[in-house]
Amino acid sequence: MLDTLGKAIVTGRYDDAPFPTESDLAKEYAVSRSVTREAVKMLTAKGLLTARPRKGTSVQPAVNWNLFDPDVLRWLLERKFSLDLLRQFTELRIAIEPAAAALAARAANQERIAAIHAGFDRMAAAEAGDDDPLESDIAFHIAVLRASANPFYAQFQDVVTTALRTSIRFTNRFKGRTASLSQHYAVLGAIEDGDSQTAKTAMVELIADVMVLIDDAERKA
């Protein structure tokens, strides 16, 4: 029930319609009022709903949603593709991932570098058709976040994962367009060398490549 309602809210089902009462929801989903109340409470905690005395429950504007909540991020993937959303995700990645790469270069150790290598090796395998291109790309970027040795950066893994899933829906429109192994290797190499500035610059260039595609798409729209 939580998942269905969350998707419905995020994808705009209630943009032009009032949110149902607890009684109506209980009937629609054939559950008890207590179950309905708990689901509404959880959606309220995620910033999707607000409840006011004598005014009932209503959907909150997107600006109030907890966009770092894993469920909200997952539901965003159900929305119709939006260049604006992809730009916003990419802008956030540019603010986060280059700094994480720089920290990873400073905190580099054998275990952390091995994890990034594993992600890169998966990407190379995906190029040969032996792994999933999206999942391997995600594995690489998550490994960099974790290698920063900063738990705050590691907490962005759900955001980065959703951003990459959104991005791949866009870049797949370009025939033959896949993640650049050379750009990812530049990040890996700089981290392995302990060169924080080069690692940061290489990650900026990698993500900025998506921004160029977004700009081109917007000009053609």
PDB file of N, CA, C and O in Angstrom, residues 8 38 41 45-46 58 71 74 89 91 97-98 103 111 113 120 134 136 159 168 176 179:
ATOM      1  N   ALA A   8       1.963   6.739  -6.754  1.00  0.00           N
ATOM      2  CA  ALA A   8       0.836   7.529  -7.267  1.00  0.00           C
ATOM      3  C   ALA A   8       1.043   9.013  -6.998  1.00  0.00           C
ATOM      4  O   ALA A   8       0.772   9.862  -7.858  1.00  0.00           O
ATOM      5  N   GLU A  38      -1.098   4.095   9.297  1.00  0.00           N
ATOM      6  CA  GLU A  38       0.357   3.912   9.359  1.00  0.00           C
ATOM      7  C   GLU A  38       1.010   4.278   8.025  1.00  0.00           C
ATOM      8  O   GLU A  38       2.075   4.912   7.985  1.00  0.00           O
ATOM      9  N   LYS A  41       1.038   7.962   7.712  1.00  0.00           N
ATOM     10  CA  LYS A  41       2.047   8.508   8.626  1.00  0.00           C
ATOM     11  C   LYS A  41       3.449   8.413   8.009  1.00  0.00           C
ATOM     12  O   LYS A  41       4.247   9.346   8.089  1.00  0.00           O
ATOM     13  N   ALA A  45       6.008  11.412   6.861  1.00  0.00           N
ATOM     14  CA  ALA A  45       7.394  11.510   7.308  1.00  0.00           C
ATOM     15  C   ALA A  45       8.354  11.706   6.135  1.00  0.00           C
ATOM     16  O   ALA A  45       9.416  12.321   6.288  1.00  0.00           O
ATOM     17  N   LYS A  46       7.977  11.203   4.957  1.00  0.00           N
ATOM     18  CA  LYS A  46       8.796  11.360   3.758  1.00  0.00           C
ATOM     19  C   LYS A  46       8.554  12.701   3.074  1.00  0.00           C
ATOM     20  O   LYS A  46       9.153  13.004   2.043  1.00  0.00           O
ATOM     21  N   SER A  58      -3.470  16.122   2.570  1.00  0.00           N
ATOM     22  CA  SER A  58      -3.253  16.610   1.205  1.00  0.00           C
ATOM     23  C   SER A  58      -1.812  16.354   0.785  1.00  0.00           C
ATOM     24  O   SER A  58      -0.919  16.155   1.619  1.00  0.00           O
ATOM     25  N   ASP A  71      13.009   5.435  -0.863  1.00  0.00           N
ATOM     26  CA  ASP A  71      11.713   5.143  -1.495  1.00  0.00           C
ATOM     27  C   ASP A  71      11.306   6.265  -2.441  1.00  0.00           C
ATOM     28  O   ASP A  71      10.852   6.012  -3.565  1.00  0.00           O
ATOM     29  N   ARG A  74      13.315   6.078  -5.556  1.00  0.00           N
ATOM     30  CA  ARG A  74      12.859   4.970  -6.403  1.00  0.00           C
ATOM     31  C   ARG A  74      11.571   5.339  -7.120  1.00  0.00           C
ATOM     32  O   ARG A  74      11.392   5.039  -8.304  1.00  0.00           O
ATOM     33  N   PHE A  89      19.725  16.266 -11.063  1.00  0.00           N
ATOM     34  CA  PHE A  89      20.524  15.150 -10.555  1.00  0.00           C
ATOM     35  C   PHE A  89      22.000  15.342 -10.912  1.00  0.00           C
ATOM     36  O   PHE A  89      22.887  15.127 -10.083  1.00  0.00           O
ATOM     37  N   GLU A  91      23.642  18.100 -11.699  1.00  0.00           N
ATOM     38  CA  GLU A  91      24.232  19.220 -10.960  1.00  0.00           C
ATOM     39  C   GLU A  91      24.636  18.789  -9.552  1.00  0.00           C
ATOM     40  O   GLU A  91      25.688  19.189  -9.041  1.00  0.00           O
ATOM     41  N   GLU A  97      30.432  14.151  -6.341  1.00  0.00           N
ATOM     42  CA  GLU A  97      31.351  13.089  -6.723  1.00  0.00           C
ATOM     43  C   GLU A  97      32.801  13.520  -6.970  1.00  0.00           C
ATOM     44  O   GLU A  97      33.722  12.788  -6.608  1.00  0.00           O
ATOM     45  N   PRO A  98      33.062  14.688  -7.566  1.00  0.00           N
ATOM     46  CA  PRO A  98      34.470  15.083  -7.702  1.00  0.00           C
ATOM     47  C   PRO A  98      35.163  15.254  -6.347  1.00  0.00           C
ATOM     48  O   PRO A  98      36.323  14.848  -6.187  1.00  0.00           O
ATOM     49  N   LEU A 103      38.865  12.997  -2.128  1.00  0.00           N
ATOM     50  CA  LEU A 103      39.053  12.391  -0.812  1.00  0.00           C
ATOM     51  C   LEU A 103      39.500  10.938  -0.938  1.00  0.00           C
ATOM     52  O   LEU A 103      40.333  10.463  -0.145  1.00  0.00           O
ATOM     53  N   GLU A 111      42.256  -1.978  -0.114  1.00  0.00           N
ATOM     54  CA  GLU A 111      40.878  -2.458  -0.149  1.00  0.00           C
ATOM     55  C   GLU A 111      39.974  -1.516  -0.929  1.00  0.00           C
ATOM     56  O   GLU A 111      39.145  -1.969  -1.748  1.00  0.00           O
ATOM     57  N   ILE A 113      40.807   0.781  -3.223  1.00  0.00           N
ATOM     58  CA  ILE A 113      41.179   0.796  -4.638  1.00  0.00           C
ATOM     59  C   ILE A 113      40.713  -0.482  -5.330  1.00  0.00           C
ATOM     60  O   ILE A 113      40.249  -0.452  -6.477  1.00  0.00           O
ATOM     61  N   PHE A 120      35.320  -0.983 -12.198  1.00  0.00           N
ATOM     62  CA  PHE A 120      35.825  -0.719 -13.545  1.00  0.00           C
ATOM     63  C   PHE A 120      35.901  -1.996 -14.363  1.00  0.00           C
ATOM     64  O   PHE A 120      35.558  -2.008 -15.560  1.00  0.00           O
ATOM     65  N   LEU A 134      24.589  -0.644 -16.890  1.00  0.00           N
ATOM     66  CA  LEU A 134      24.138   0.281 -15.850  1.00  0.00           C
ATOM     67  C   LEU A 134      24.623  -0.150 -14.470  1.00  0.00           C
ATOM     68  O   LEU A 134      25.180   0.653 -13.715  1.00  0.00           O
ATOM     69  N   SER A 136      27.096  -2.044 -13.593  1.00  0.00           N
ATOM     70  CA  SER A 136      28.548  -1.937 -13.454  1.00  0.00           C
ATOM     71  C   SER A 136      28.980  -0.481 -13.284  1.00  0.00           C
ATOM     72  O   SER A 136      29.884  -0.174 -12.491  1.00  0.00           O
ATOM     73  N   VAL A 159      21.232   8.453  -3.941  1.00  0.00           N
ATOM     74  CA  VAL A 159      21.012   9.559  -4.878  1.00  0.00           C
ATOM     75  C   VAL A 159      21.780   9.317  -6.173  1.00  0.00           C
ATOM     76  O   VAL A 159      21.238   9.479  -7.274  1.00  0.00           O
ATOM     77  N   ILE A 168      20.937   6.991 -17.642  1.00  0.00           N
ATOM     78  CA  ILE A 168      21.046   5.942 -18.658  1.00  0.00           C
ATOM     79  C   ILE A 168      19.807   5.904 -19.534  1.00  0.00           C
ATOM     80  O   ILE A 168      19.879   5.563 -20.722  1.00  0.00           O
ATOM     81  N   GLY A 176      24.676   3.693 -29.707  1.00  0.00           N
ATOM     82  CA  GLY A 176      26.086   3.421 -29.461  1.00  0.00           C
ATOM     83  C   GLY A 176      26.668   4.195 -28.300  1.00  0.00           C
ATOM     84  O   GLY A 176      27.859   4.116 -28.022  1.00  0.00           O
ATOM     85  N   ALA A 179      28.993   4.368 -21.398  1.00  0.00           N
ATOM     86  CA  ALA A 179      29.907   5.047 -20.484  1.00  0.00           C
ATOM     87  C   ALA A 179      31.334   4.953 -21.023  1.00  0.00           C
ATOM     88  O   ALA A 179      31.750   3.926 -21.565  1.00  0.00           O
TER      89      ALA A 179
END
